[in-house]
Short mmCIF file of N, CA and C in Angstrom, two decimals:
data_model
loop_
_atom_site.label_atom_id
_atom_site.label_comp_id
_atom_site.label_asym_id
_atom_site.label_seq_id
_atom_site.Cartn_x
_atom_site.Cartn_y
_atom_site.Cartn_z
N ALA Z 294 -12.38 -33.13 -100.39
CA ALA Z 294 -13.23 -32.78 -101.51
C ALA Z 294 -12.40 -32.34 -102.72
N LEU Z 295 -11.25 -31.72 -102.46
CA LEU Z 295 -10.40 -31.31 -103.58
C LEU Z 295 -9.83 -32.50 -104.33
N LYS Z 296 -9.46 -33.53 -103.59
CA LYS Z 296 -8.94 -34.73 -104.25
C LYS Z 296 -10.03 -35.39 -105.10
N ILE Z 297 -11.24 -35.39 -104.58
CA ILE Z 297 -12.36 -35.96 -105.35
C ILE Z 297 -12.57 -35.14 -106.62
N ALA Z 298 -12.48 -33.83 -106.51
CA ALA Z 298 -12.64 -32.97 -107.69
C ALA Z 298 -11.60 -33.30 -108.75
N GLY Z 299 -10.37 -33.56 -108.32
CA GLY Z 299 -9.31 -33.94 -109.26
C GLY Z 299 -9.62 -35.25 -109.97
N ASP Z 300 -10.12 -36.23 -109.21
CA ASP Z 300 -10.50 -37.50 -109.83
C ASP Z 300 -11.67 -37.32 -110.79
N LEU Z 301 -12.64 -36.49 -110.41
CA LEU Z 301 -13.78 -36.24 -111.30
C LEU Z 301 -13.35 -35.53 -112.58
N GLU Z 302 -12.40 -34.61 -112.44
CA GLU Z 302 -11.89 -33.92 -113.64
C GLU Z 302 -11.22 -34.92 -114.57
N ARG Z 303 -10.43 -35.80 -114.02
CA ARG Z 303 -9.74 -36.81 -114.83
C ARG Z 303 -10.75 -37.76 -115.49
N ILE Z 304 -11.79 -38.14 -114.75
CA ILE Z 304 -12.84 -38.98 -115.31
C ILE Z 304 -13.49 -38.28 -116.50
N GLY Z 305 -13.72 -36.98 -116.36
CA GLY Z 305 -14.29 -36.20 -117.47
C GLY Z 305 -13.37 -36.19 -118.67
N ASP Z 306 -12.07 -36.03 -118.43
CA ASP Z 306 -11.09 -36.06 -119.53
C ASP Z 306 -11.12 -37.41 -120.25
N LEU Z 307 -11.18 -38.49 -119.47
CA LEU Z 307 -11.21 -39.83 -120.06
C LEU Z 307 -12.50 -40.04 -120.85
N GLY Z 308 -13.61 -39.55 -120.32
CA GLY Z 308 -14.89 -39.64 -121.03
C GLY Z 308 -14.86 -38.89 -122.35
N LYS Z 309 -14.23 -37.72 -122.33
CA LYS Z 309 -14.10 -36.93 -123.56
C LYS Z 309 -13.27 -37.69 -124.60
N ASN Z 310 -12.21 -38.34 -124.15
CA ASN Z 310 -11.38 -39.11 -125.06
C ASN Z 310 -12.16 -40.28 -125.66
N ILE Z 311 -12.98 -40.93 -124.83
CA ILE Z 311 -13.81 -42.02 -125.33
C ILE Z 311 -14.76 -41.50 -126.41
N ALA Z 312 -15.37 -40.35 -126.16
CA ALA Z 312 -16.31 -39.77 -127.13
C ALA Z 312 -15.62 -39.47 -128.46
N LYS Z 313 -14.40 -38.96 -128.42
CA LYS Z 313 -13.65 -38.68 -129.65
C LYS Z 313 -13.41 -39.97 -130.43
N ARG Z 314 -13.08 -41.03 -129.72
CA ARG Z 314 -12.82 -42.31 -130.39
C ARG Z 314 -14.09 -42.90 -130.99
N VAL Z 315 -15.20 -42.73 -130.29
CA VAL Z 315 -16.48 -43.20 -130.82
C VAL Z 315 -16.80 -42.48 -132.13
N LEU Z 316 -16.58 -41.17 -132.15
CA LEU Z 316 -16.82 -40.41 -133.38
C LEU Z 316 -15.90 -40.86 -134.51
N ALA Z 317 -14.66 -41.21 -134.16
CA ALA Z 317 -13.69 -41.62 -135.18
C ALA Z 317 -14.11 -42.92 -135.87
N ILE Z 318 -14.81 -43.79 -135.16
CA ILE Z 318 -15.17 -45.09 -135.75
C ILE Z 318 -16.67 -45.22 -136.01
N ALA Z 319 -17.42 -44.16 -135.79
CA ALA Z 319 -18.89 -44.24 -135.89
C ALA Z 319 -19.37 -44.75 -137.24
N ASN Z 320 -18.70 -44.41 -138.30
CA ASN Z 320 -19.15 -44.81 -139.64
C ASN Z 320 -18.44 -46.04 -140.18
N GLU Z 321 -17.61 -46.66 -139.35
CA GLU Z 321 -16.90 -47.87 -139.77
C GLU Z 321 -17.84 -49.06 -139.75
N ASN Z 322 -17.61 -49.98 -140.65
CA ASN Z 322 -18.38 -51.21 -140.70
C ASN Z 322 -17.59 -52.30 -139.97
N PHE Z 323 -17.97 -52.57 -138.75
CA PHE Z 323 -17.29 -53.61 -137.99
C PHE Z 323 -18.33 -54.42 -137.22
N PRO Z 324 -17.98 -55.63 -136.83
CA PRO Z 324 -18.94 -56.49 -136.12
C PRO Z 324 -19.37 -55.85 -134.80
N ARG Z 325 -20.64 -55.65 -134.65
CA ARG Z 325 -21.16 -54.99 -133.44
C ARG Z 325 -20.99 -55.84 -132.19
N GLN Z 326 -20.74 -57.14 -132.34
CA GLN Z 326 -20.54 -57.97 -131.15
C GLN Z 326 -19.28 -57.54 -130.39
N LEU Z 327 -18.38 -56.84 -131.09
CA LEU Z 327 -17.19 -56.33 -130.41
C LEU Z 327 -17.55 -55.29 -129.36
N MET Z 328 -18.73 -54.72 -129.48
CA MET Z 328 -19.15 -53.68 -128.54
C MET Z 328 -19.76 -54.24 -127.26
N PHE Z 329 -20.13 -55.51 -127.24
CA PHE Z 329 -20.83 -56.06 -126.07
C PHE Z 329 -19.98 -55.96 -124.81
N GLY Z 330 -18.72 -56.38 -124.89
CA GLY Z 330 -17.85 -56.31 -123.72
C GLY Z 330 -17.65 -54.88 -123.26
N LEU Z 331 -17.47 -53.98 -124.21
CA LEU Z 331 -17.32 -52.56 -123.87
C LEU Z 331 -18.58 -52.01 -123.24
N GLN Z 332 -19.74 -52.41 -123.75
CA GLN Z 332 -21.00 -51.93 -123.19
C GLN Z 332 -21.12 -52.34 -121.72
N HIS Z 333 -20.74 -53.57 -121.41
CA HIS Z 333 -20.78 -54.01 -120.02
C HIS Z 333 -19.80 -53.21 -119.16
N MET Z 334 -18.65 -52.90 -119.72
CA MET Z 334 -17.68 -52.06 -118.98
C MET Z 334 -18.25 -50.68 -118.72
N VAL Z 335 -18.90 -50.09 -119.73
CA VAL Z 335 -19.50 -48.77 -119.57
C VAL Z 335 -20.54 -48.80 -118.44
N GLU Z 336 -21.42 -49.79 -118.49
CA GLU Z 336 -22.47 -49.89 -117.46
C GLU Z 336 -21.86 -50.05 -116.07
N ARG Z 337 -20.86 -50.90 -115.94
CA ARG Z 337 -20.23 -51.14 -114.64
C ARG Z 337 -19.54 -49.86 -114.16
N ALA Z 338 -18.80 -49.20 -115.04
CA ALA Z 338 -18.08 -47.98 -114.65
C ALA Z 338 -19.05 -46.88 -114.22
N LEU Z 339 -20.14 -46.70 -114.96
CA LEU Z 339 -21.12 -45.68 -114.60
C LEU Z 339 -21.81 -46.00 -113.28
N ASN Z 340 -22.16 -47.27 -113.07
CA ASN Z 340 -22.78 -47.66 -111.80
C ASN Z 340 -21.82 -47.46 -110.63
N GLN Z 341 -20.56 -47.81 -110.84
CA GLN Z 341 -19.57 -47.62 -109.78
C GLN Z 341 -19.40 -46.14 -109.45
N LEU Z 342 -19.32 -45.30 -110.47
CA LEU Z 342 -19.17 -43.87 -110.23
C LEU Z 342 -20.38 -43.32 -109.49
N LYS Z 343 -21.57 -43.72 -109.91
CA LYS Z 343 -22.78 -43.28 -109.22
C LYS Z 343 -22.74 -43.69 -107.75
N ASP Z 344 -22.38 -44.95 -107.50
CA ASP Z 344 -22.31 -45.44 -106.12
C ASP Z 344 -21.26 -44.70 -105.31
N ALA Z 345 -20.12 -44.41 -105.91
CA ALA Z 345 -19.06 -43.68 -105.20
C ALA Z 345 -19.53 -42.28 -104.83
N LEU Z 346 -20.21 -41.62 -105.76
CA LEU Z 346 -20.71 -40.27 -105.47
C LEU Z 346 -21.85 -40.31 -104.46
N ASP Z 347 -22.70 -41.33 -104.53
CA ASP Z 347 -23.73 -41.51 -103.51
C ASP Z 347 -23.09 -41.73 -102.14
N ALA Z 348 -22.05 -42.55 -102.10
CA ALA Z 348 -21.34 -42.80 -100.84
C ALA Z 348 -20.78 -41.51 -100.27
N TYR Z 349 -20.25 -40.66 -101.12
CA TYR Z 349 -19.73 -39.37 -100.68
C TYR Z 349 -20.86 -38.50 -100.14
N GLY Z 350 -21.94 -38.39 -100.89
CA GLY Z 350 -23.06 -37.55 -100.48
C GLY Z 350 -23.71 -38.01 -99.19
N GLU Z 351 -23.77 -39.32 -99.01
CA GLU Z 351 -24.41 -39.91 -97.83
C GLU Z 351 -23.42 -40.18 -96.70
N ARG Z 352 -22.13 -39.95 -96.96
CA ARG Z 352 -21.06 -40.29 -96.01
C ARG Z 352 -21.18 -41.77 -95.59
N ASN Z 353 -21.30 -42.62 -96.61
CA ASN Z 353 -21.55 -44.04 -96.41
C ASN Z 353 -20.28 -44.83 -96.71
N ALA Z 354 -19.54 -45.16 -95.66
CA ALA Z 354 -18.27 -45.89 -95.84
C ALA Z 354 -18.50 -47.31 -96.35
N ASP Z 355 -19.61 -47.93 -95.96
CA ASP Z 355 -19.88 -49.29 -96.42
C ASP Z 355 -20.08 -49.34 -97.94
N LEU Z 356 -20.83 -48.39 -98.46
CA LEU Z 356 -21.03 -48.32 -99.91
C LEU Z 356 -19.72 -48.00 -100.61
N ALA Z 357 -18.94 -47.11 -100.03
CA ALA Z 357 -17.63 -46.77 -100.62
C ALA Z 357 -16.73 -48.00 -100.67
N LYS Z 358 -16.73 -48.79 -99.60
CA LYS Z 358 -15.88 -49.98 -99.58
C LYS Z 358 -16.37 -51.01 -100.61
N GLN Z 359 -17.68 -51.09 -100.80
CA GLN Z 359 -18.23 -51.98 -101.84
C GLN Z 359 -17.73 -51.55 -103.22
N VAL Z 360 -17.76 -50.25 -103.50
CA VAL Z 360 -17.24 -49.72 -104.77
C VAL Z 360 -15.77 -50.08 -104.91
N TRP Z 361 -15.02 -49.89 -103.85
CA TRP Z 361 -13.59 -50.18 -103.83
C TRP Z 361 -13.32 -51.64 -104.20
N ARG Z 362 -14.11 -52.54 -103.62
CA ARG Z 362 -13.92 -53.97 -103.88
C ARG Z 362 -14.28 -54.33 -105.32
N GLU Z 363 -15.27 -53.66 -105.88
CA GLU Z 363 -15.77 -54.01 -107.21
C GLU Z 363 -14.88 -53.53 -108.35
N ASP Z 364 -13.85 -52.77 -108.04
CA ASP Z 364 -12.96 -52.31 -109.12
C ASP Z 364 -12.33 -53.48 -109.87
N ALA Z 365 -12.08 -54.56 -109.16
CA ALA Z 365 -11.48 -55.74 -109.81
C ALA Z 365 -12.36 -56.27 -110.93
N GLN Z 366 -13.69 -56.08 -110.83
CA GLN Z 366 -14.59 -56.55 -111.88
C GLN Z 366 -14.34 -55.81 -113.19
N ILE Z 367 -14.12 -54.51 -113.10
CA ILE Z 367 -13.82 -53.74 -114.31
C ILE Z 367 -12.49 -54.20 -114.90
N ASP Z 368 -11.52 -54.48 -114.03
CA ASP Z 368 -10.23 -54.96 -114.51
C ASP Z 368 -10.37 -56.29 -115.25
N VAL Z 369 -11.18 -57.18 -114.72
CA VAL Z 369 -11.41 -58.47 -115.37
C VAL Z 369 -12.09 -58.27 -116.72
N MET Z 370 -13.07 -57.37 -116.76
CA MET Z 370 -13.74 -57.06 -118.04
C MET Z 370 -12.74 -56.50 -119.04
N TYR Z 371 -11.87 -55.62 -118.57
CA TYR Z 371 -10.86 -55.03 -119.46
C TYR Z 371 -9.95 -56.12 -120.02
N ASN Z 372 -9.49 -57.03 -119.18
CA ASN Z 372 -8.63 -58.11 -119.65
C ASN Z 372 -9.32 -58.91 -120.75
N SER Z 373 -10.60 -59.18 -120.56
CA SER Z 373 -11.36 -59.96 -121.54
C SER Z 373 -11.50 -59.20 -122.86
N VAL Z 374 -11.86 -57.92 -122.79
CA VAL Z 374 -12.01 -57.10 -123.99
C VAL Z 374 -10.66 -56.98 -124.70
N PHE Z 375 -9.60 -56.78 -123.94
CA PHE Z 375 -8.25 -56.65 -124.49
C PHE Z 375 -7.91 -57.89 -125.32
N ARG Z 376 -8.11 -59.06 -124.74
CA ARG Z 376 -7.79 -60.31 -125.43
C ARG Z 376 -8.67 -60.51 -126.66
N GLU Z 377 -9.95 -60.20 -126.53
CA GLU Z 377 -10.87 -60.36 -127.65
C GLU Z 377 -10.47 -59.46 -128.82
N LEU Z 378 -10.15 -58.22 -128.53
CA LEU Z 378 -9.78 -57.29 -129.60
C LEU Z 378 -8.44 -57.66 -130.24
N LEU Z 379 -7.48 -58.08 -129.43
CA LEU Z 379 -6.20 -58.51 -130.00
C LEU Z 379 -6.39 -59.71 -130.91
N THR Z 380 -7.21 -60.65 -130.49
CA THR Z 380 -7.48 -61.82 -131.32
C THR Z 380 -8.10 -61.40 -132.64
N TYR Z 381 -9.05 -60.49 -132.57
CA TYR Z 381 -9.72 -60.02 -133.77
C TYR Z 381 -8.74 -59.32 -134.71
N MET Z 382 -7.80 -58.56 -134.16
CA MET Z 382 -6.79 -57.89 -134.98
C MET Z 382 -5.83 -58.89 -135.63
N MET Z 383 -5.48 -59.94 -134.88
CA MET Z 383 -4.57 -60.94 -135.43
C MET Z 383 -5.23 -61.74 -136.54
N GLU Z 384 -6.52 -61.93 -136.45
CA GLU Z 384 -7.23 -62.70 -137.48
C GLU Z 384 -7.32 -61.95 -138.80
N ASP Z 385 -7.39 -60.63 -138.74
CA ASP Z 385 -7.50 -59.84 -139.96
C ASP Z 385 -6.91 -58.45 -139.71
N PRO Z 386 -5.74 -58.16 -140.24
CA PRO Z 386 -5.08 -56.87 -140.00
C PRO Z 386 -5.92 -55.65 -140.41
N ARG Z 387 -6.91 -55.85 -141.27
CA ARG Z 387 -7.77 -54.72 -141.63
C ARG Z 387 -8.59 -54.23 -140.44
N ASN Z 388 -8.66 -55.03 -139.39
CA ASN Z 388 -9.42 -54.67 -138.19
C ASN Z 388 -8.61 -53.82 -137.21
N ILE Z 389 -7.33 -53.65 -137.48
CA ILE Z 389 -6.46 -52.99 -136.51
C ILE Z 389 -6.90 -51.56 -136.20
N GLY Z 390 -7.31 -50.82 -137.21
CA GLY Z 390 -7.67 -49.41 -137.00
C GLY Z 390 -8.78 -49.21 -135.98
N PHE Z 391 -9.94 -49.80 -136.26
CA PHE Z 391 -11.05 -49.57 -135.32
C PHE Z 391 -10.85 -50.31 -134.01
N CYS Z 392 -10.19 -51.48 -134.05
CA CYS Z 392 -9.94 -52.21 -132.80
C CYS Z 392 -9.00 -51.42 -131.88
N THR Z 393 -8.06 -50.69 -132.48
CA THR Z 393 -7.17 -49.86 -131.67
C THR Z 393 -7.97 -48.78 -130.94
N HIS Z 394 -8.90 -48.16 -131.63
CA HIS Z 394 -9.76 -47.17 -130.97
C HIS Z 394 -10.56 -47.82 -129.84
N LEU Z 395 -11.07 -49.02 -130.08
CA LEU Z 395 -11.82 -49.72 -129.04
C LEU Z 395 -10.93 -50.08 -127.86
N LEU Z 396 -9.69 -50.49 -128.15
CA LEU Z 396 -8.75 -50.80 -127.06
C LEU Z 396 -8.47 -49.59 -126.18
N PHE Z 397 -8.23 -48.45 -126.81
CA PHE Z 397 -7.99 -47.24 -126.03
C PHE Z 397 -9.24 -46.85 -125.24
N GLY Z 398 -10.41 -47.02 -125.84
CA GLY Z 398 -11.64 -46.74 -125.12
C GLY Z 398 -11.80 -47.64 -123.91
N ALA Z 399 -11.48 -48.92 -124.08
CA ALA Z 399 -11.57 -49.87 -122.96
C ALA Z 399 -10.58 -49.49 -121.86
N LYS Z 400 -9.37 -49.11 -122.24
CA LYS Z 400 -8.38 -48.71 -121.24
C LYS Z 400 -8.85 -47.46 -120.49
N ASN Z 401 -9.47 -46.53 -121.21
CA ASN Z 401 -10.00 -45.34 -120.55
C ASN Z 401 -11.10 -45.72 -119.55
N LEU Z 402 -11.93 -46.68 -119.89
CA LEU Z 402 -12.96 -47.14 -118.95
C LEU Z 402 -12.32 -47.78 -117.73
N GLU Z 403 -11.26 -48.54 -117.94
CA GLU Z 403 -10.55 -49.16 -116.81
C GLU Z 403 -9.97 -48.08 -115.91
N ARG Z 404 -9.43 -47.03 -116.50
CA ARG Z 404 -8.88 -45.91 -115.71
C ARG Z 404 -9.98 -45.15 -114.98
N ILE Z 405 -11.16 -45.02 -115.60
CA ILE Z 405 -12.30 -44.41 -114.91
C ILE Z 405 -12.62 -45.22 -113.65
N GLY Z 406 -12.58 -46.53 -113.77
CA GLY Z 406 -12.78 -47.38 -112.60
C GLY Z 406 -11.75 -47.13 -111.52
N ASP Z 407 -10.50 -46.92 -111.93
CA ASP Z 407 -9.44 -46.63 -110.95
C ASP Z 407 -9.68 -45.30 -110.24
N HIS Z 408 -10.08 -44.29 -110.99
CA HIS Z 408 -10.37 -42.99 -110.37
C HIS Z 408 -11.59 -43.07 -109.46
N THR Z 409 -12.56 -43.87 -109.84
CA THR Z 409 -13.73 -44.08 -108.99
C THR Z 409 -13.31 -44.76 -107.69
N THR Z 410 -12.39 -45.70 -107.79
CA THR Z 410 -11.87 -46.37 -106.60
C THR Z 410 -11.13 -45.37 -105.71
N ASN Z 411 -10.40 -44.43 -106.31
CA ASN Z 411 -9.76 -43.38 -105.51
C ASN Z 411 -10.80 -42.61 -104.71
N ILE Z 412 -11.92 -42.27 -105.36
CA ILE Z 412 -12.99 -41.54 -104.68
C ILE Z 412 -13.52 -42.37 -103.51
N ALA Z 413 -13.72 -43.66 -103.74
CA ALA Z 413 -14.21 -44.54 -102.67
C ALA Z 413 -13.24 -44.57 -101.49
N GLU Z 414 -11.94 -44.61 -101.77
CA GLU Z 414 -10.94 -44.59 -100.70
C GLU Z 414 -11.01 -43.29 -99.90
N ILE Z 415 -11.19 -42.19 -100.60
CA ILE Z 415 -11.29 -40.88 -99.94
C ILE Z 415 -12.53 -40.83 -99.05
N VAL Z 416 -13.64 -41.36 -99.54
CA VAL Z 416 -14.87 -41.38 -98.74
C VAL Z 416 -14.66 -42.19 -97.47
N CYS Z 417 -14.03 -43.35 -97.58
CA CYS Z 417 -13.76 -44.16 -96.39
C CYS Z 417 -12.92 -43.37 -95.39
N PHE Z 418 -11.93 -42.65 -95.88
CA PHE Z 418 -11.09 -41.85 -94.99
C PHE Z 418 -11.89 -40.72 -94.35
N LEU Z 419 -12.72 -40.05 -95.13
CA LEU Z 419 -13.54 -38.96 -94.59
C LEU Z 419 -14.48 -39.44 -93.49
N VAL Z 420 -15.07 -40.61 -93.70
CA VAL Z 420 -16.05 -41.13 -92.75
C VAL Z 420 -15.38 -41.75 -91.52
N ASN Z 421 -14.35 -42.54 -91.74
CA ASN Z 421 -13.73 -43.32 -90.66
C ASN Z 421 -12.47 -42.70 -90.08
N GLY Z 422 -11.91 -41.72 -90.77
CA GLY Z 422 -10.67 -41.12 -90.29
C GLY Z 422 -9.44 -41.96 -90.57
N GLU Z 423 -9.60 -43.00 -91.33
CA GLU Z 423 -8.46 -43.84 -91.72
C GLU Z 423 -8.74 -44.47 -93.08
N GLY Z 424 -7.67 -44.82 -93.76
CA GLY Z 424 -7.81 -45.42 -95.08
C GLY Z 424 -8.21 -46.88 -94.99
N ILE Z 425 -8.37 -47.49 -96.13
CA ILE Z 425 -8.70 -48.91 -96.20
C ILE Z 425 -7.40 -49.68 -96.00
N SER Z 426 -7.42 -50.60 -95.03
CA SER Z 426 -6.18 -51.28 -94.65
C SER Z 426 -5.80 -52.43 -95.59
N GLU Z 427 -6.73 -52.90 -96.38
CA GLU Z 427 -6.46 -54.01 -97.29
C GLU Z 427 -5.71 -53.51 -98.53
N ASP Z 428 -5.05 -54.44 -99.22
CA ASP Z 428 -4.43 -54.09 -100.49
C ASP Z 428 -5.52 -53.83 -101.51
N ARG Z 429 -5.28 -52.86 -102.36
CA ARG Z 429 -6.25 -52.49 -103.39
C ARG Z 429 -6.41 -53.64 -104.37
N PRO Z 430 -7.67 -54.00 -104.69
CA PRO Z 430 -7.87 -55.08 -105.66
C PRO Z 430 -7.41 -54.65 -107.05
N LYS Z 431 -6.62 -55.49 -107.68
CA LYS Z 431 -6.14 -55.18 -109.03
C LYS Z 431 -6.31 -56.43 -109.88
N GLY Z 432 -6.88 -56.25 -111.03
CA GLY Z 432 -7.09 -57.39 -111.90
C GLY Z 432 -6.59 -57.18 -113.31
N ASP Z 433 -6.08 -55.97 -113.61
CA ASP Z 433 -5.57 -55.68 -114.96
C ASP Z 433 -4.19 -56.31 -115.09
N ASN Z 434 -4.11 -57.38 -115.89
CA ASN Z 434 -2.82 -58.04 -116.07
C ASN Z 434 -2.26 -57.85 -117.47
N THR Z 435 -2.83 -56.93 -118.24
CA THR Z 435 -2.41 -56.77 -119.63
C THR Z 435 -1.01 -56.20 -119.77
N SER Z 436 -0.53 -55.50 -118.75
CA SER Z 436 0.81 -54.92 -118.87
C SER Z 436 1.90 -55.91 -118.46
N THR Z 437 1.50 -57.04 -117.90
CA THR Z 437 2.50 -58.01 -117.44
C THR Z 437 2.36 -59.37 -118.12
N THR Z 438 1.47 -59.47 -119.10
CA THR Z 438 1.21 -60.73 -119.77
C THR Z 438 1.45 -60.57 -121.26
N LEU Z 439 2.13 -61.53 -121.85
CA LEU Z 439 2.33 -61.55 -123.29
C LEU Z 439 1.24 -62.41 -123.91
N PHE Z 440 0.45 -61.82 -124.76
CA PHE Z 440 -0.64 -62.54 -125.42
C PHE Z 440 -0.14 -63.10 -126.73
N THR Z 441 -0.33 -64.39 -126.94
CA THR Z 441 0.07 -65.04 -128.19
C THR Z 441 -1.15 -65.73 -128.79
N PRO Z 442 -1.13 -65.96 -130.09
CA PRO Z 442 -2.28 -66.59 -130.75
C PRO Z 442 -2.65 -67.95 -130.16
N ASP Z 443 -1.69 -68.67 -129.60
CA ASP Z 443 -1.95 -70.00 -129.06
C ASP Z 443 -2.82 -69.96 -127.81
N GLU Z 444 -3.01 -68.78 -127.20
CA GLU Z 444 -3.74 -68.67 -125.94
C GLU Z 444 -5.22 -68.37 -126.13
N ARG Z 445 -5.73 -68.46 -127.31
CA ARG Z 445 -7.14 -68.11 -127.55
C ARG Z 445 -8.09 -69.01 -126.86
#
């Protein structure tokens, strides 16, 4: 339970950072379609967190394992948002300011997914007495891929 509390605290910190960034760009005039990918990430991250906490409360290892598997979906969403925002910044450097805030917000959502996955792993251990034997699903490739304009 202490490890879960640590992950929840970190999720709260990441949420607070997202809120600060939203306030920083709230009055900016930018295309709202840039928010669609982020909105889907928010919905997925919140649903995953709810499911992870439900799994903990119900001692449901199957639900926890489902949450664990679904982390890759948030990573894929993050990759897509990352590429979209970089493309938008390359097309017009005036977009760099607010797109940077959106990029950090997206990364924070991806990290929330990672902390939620930690909670799911802990629940599986609490219920079954052993960790998940499979490799953790990872789909965030932004740190190992060089994005160039030709890849749009």
